[in-house]
Short mmCIF file of C-alpha atoms in Angstrom, two decimals:
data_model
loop_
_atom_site.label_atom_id
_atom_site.label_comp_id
_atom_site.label_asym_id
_atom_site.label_seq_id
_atom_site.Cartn_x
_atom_site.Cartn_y
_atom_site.Cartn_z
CA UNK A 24 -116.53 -9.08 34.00
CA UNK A 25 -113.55 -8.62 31.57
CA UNK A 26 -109.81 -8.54 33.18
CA UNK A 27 -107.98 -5.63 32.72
CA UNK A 28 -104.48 -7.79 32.25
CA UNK A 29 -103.96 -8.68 28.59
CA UNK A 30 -102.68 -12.41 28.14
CA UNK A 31 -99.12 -11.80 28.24
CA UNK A 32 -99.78 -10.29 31.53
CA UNK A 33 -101.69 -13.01 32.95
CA UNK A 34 -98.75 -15.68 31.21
CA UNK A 35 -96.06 -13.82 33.42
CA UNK A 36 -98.15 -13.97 36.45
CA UNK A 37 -98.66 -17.13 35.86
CA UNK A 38 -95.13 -18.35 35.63
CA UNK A 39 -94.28 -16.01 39.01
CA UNK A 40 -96.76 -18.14 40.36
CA UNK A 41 -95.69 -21.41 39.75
CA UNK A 42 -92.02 -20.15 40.50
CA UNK A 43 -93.10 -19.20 43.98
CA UNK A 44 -95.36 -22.19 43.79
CA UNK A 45 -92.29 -24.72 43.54
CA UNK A 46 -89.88 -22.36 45.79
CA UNK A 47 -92.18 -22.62 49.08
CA UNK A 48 -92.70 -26.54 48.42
CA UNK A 49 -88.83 -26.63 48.11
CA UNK A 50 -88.64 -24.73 51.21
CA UNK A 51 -91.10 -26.77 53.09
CA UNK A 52 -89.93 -30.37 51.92
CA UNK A 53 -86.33 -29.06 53.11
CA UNK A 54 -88.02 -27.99 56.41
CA UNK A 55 -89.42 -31.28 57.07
CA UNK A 56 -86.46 -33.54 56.03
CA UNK A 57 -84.03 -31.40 58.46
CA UNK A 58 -85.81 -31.41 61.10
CA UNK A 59 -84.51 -31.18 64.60
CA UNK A 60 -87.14 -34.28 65.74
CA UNK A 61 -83.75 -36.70 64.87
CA UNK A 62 -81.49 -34.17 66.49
CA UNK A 63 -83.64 -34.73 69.90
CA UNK A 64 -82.97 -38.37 70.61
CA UNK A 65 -79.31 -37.78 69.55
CA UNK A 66 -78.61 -34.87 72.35
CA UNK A 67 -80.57 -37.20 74.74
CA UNK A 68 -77.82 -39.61 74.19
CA UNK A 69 -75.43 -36.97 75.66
CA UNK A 70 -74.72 -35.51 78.60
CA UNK A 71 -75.69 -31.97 77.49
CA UNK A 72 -76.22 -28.75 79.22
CA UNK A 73 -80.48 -28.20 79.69
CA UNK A 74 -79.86 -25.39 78.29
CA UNK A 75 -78.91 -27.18 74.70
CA UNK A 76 -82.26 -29.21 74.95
CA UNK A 77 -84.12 -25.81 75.00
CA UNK A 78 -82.14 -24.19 72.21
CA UNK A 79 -83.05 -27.50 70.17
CA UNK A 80 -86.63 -26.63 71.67
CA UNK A 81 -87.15 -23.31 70.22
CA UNK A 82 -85.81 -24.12 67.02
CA UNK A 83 -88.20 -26.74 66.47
CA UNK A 84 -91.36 -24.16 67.08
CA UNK A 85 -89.37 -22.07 64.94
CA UNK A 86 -89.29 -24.03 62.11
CA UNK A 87 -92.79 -25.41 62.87
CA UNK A 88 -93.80 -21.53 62.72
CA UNK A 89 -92.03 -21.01 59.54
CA UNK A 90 -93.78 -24.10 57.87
CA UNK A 91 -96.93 -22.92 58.96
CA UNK A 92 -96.87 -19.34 57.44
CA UNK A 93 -94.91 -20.91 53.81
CA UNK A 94 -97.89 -23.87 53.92
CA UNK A 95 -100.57 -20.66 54.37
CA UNK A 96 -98.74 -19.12 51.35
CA UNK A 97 -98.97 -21.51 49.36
CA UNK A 98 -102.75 -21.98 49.27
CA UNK A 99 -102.62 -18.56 48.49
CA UNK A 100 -100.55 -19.03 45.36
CA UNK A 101 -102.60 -21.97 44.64
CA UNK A 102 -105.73 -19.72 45.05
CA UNK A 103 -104.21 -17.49 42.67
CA UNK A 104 -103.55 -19.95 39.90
CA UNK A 105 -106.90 -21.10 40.32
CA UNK A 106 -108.16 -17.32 39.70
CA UNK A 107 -105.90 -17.54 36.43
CA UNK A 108 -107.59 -20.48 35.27
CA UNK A 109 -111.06 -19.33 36.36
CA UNK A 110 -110.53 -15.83 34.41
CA UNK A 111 -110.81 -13.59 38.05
CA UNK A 112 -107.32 -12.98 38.62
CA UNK A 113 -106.72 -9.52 39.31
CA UNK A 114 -109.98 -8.70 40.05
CA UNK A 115 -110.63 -7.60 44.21
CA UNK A 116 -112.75 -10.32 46.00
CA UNK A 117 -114.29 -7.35 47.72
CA UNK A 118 -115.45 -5.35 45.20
CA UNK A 119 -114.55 -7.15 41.81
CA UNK A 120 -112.88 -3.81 41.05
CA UNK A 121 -109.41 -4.19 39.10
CA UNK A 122 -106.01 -4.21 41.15
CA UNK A 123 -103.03 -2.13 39.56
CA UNK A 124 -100.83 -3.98 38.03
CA UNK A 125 -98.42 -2.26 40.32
CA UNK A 126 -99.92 -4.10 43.47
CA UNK A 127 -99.55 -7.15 41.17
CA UNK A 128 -96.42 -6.83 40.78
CA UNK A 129 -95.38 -6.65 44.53
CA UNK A 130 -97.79 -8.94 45.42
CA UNK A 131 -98.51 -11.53 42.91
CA UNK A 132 -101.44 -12.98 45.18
CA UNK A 133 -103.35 -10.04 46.16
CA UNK A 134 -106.82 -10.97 46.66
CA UNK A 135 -108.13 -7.12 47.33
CA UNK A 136 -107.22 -3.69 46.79
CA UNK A 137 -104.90 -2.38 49.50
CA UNK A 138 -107.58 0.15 50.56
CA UNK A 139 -109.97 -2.75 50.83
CA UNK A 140 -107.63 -4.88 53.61
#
């Protein structure tokens, strides 16, 4: 099945791609070097209100949480450049019917038409 997105196209997904690519592994190496695990042992050391401990708690499932959803979007981004490289990107996984470039363009990792989700 041919694409519908003419090189260039495909070249600036591409580069959105591996823009959004390096941004999440920024954002998740950052994540994971600041931590509140060190922070833990150093309010331990002080005579702190409970109420600190569970502030230091819930920003630790926080930022757990938000690694979890940036590590699930970047498979998808990876999927995506895969798709590039296999010649299927921008075609639905659904129905291998073209997405709009439009839908693209929001969301550079669409895997289906938005009446197909």
């Amino acid at each position: 099945m041919s694409n519908h997105l003419n090189k260039d196209q495909i070249e600036y997904f591409k580069k959105r791609l591996l823009d959004m690519k390096e941004d999440n592994e920024e954002k998740i190496t950052e994540n994971r070097e600041n931590s509140p695990n060190d922070n833990i042992q150093e309010l331990a050391d002080y005579d702190n209100h409970p109420g600190d401990m569970g502030t230091e708690q819930f920003e630790q499932q926080r930022d757990a949480g938000l690694n979890m959803v940036r590590e699930e979007r970047l498979q998808d981004i990876e999927d995506a450049l895969k798709k590039i490289e296999d010649g299927t990107y921008g075609l639905s996984e659904k129905s291998g019917k073209e997405i709009p470039v439009e839908r693209l363009e929001v969301l550079p990792t669409a895997r289906n038409l938005v009446e197909e989700e």
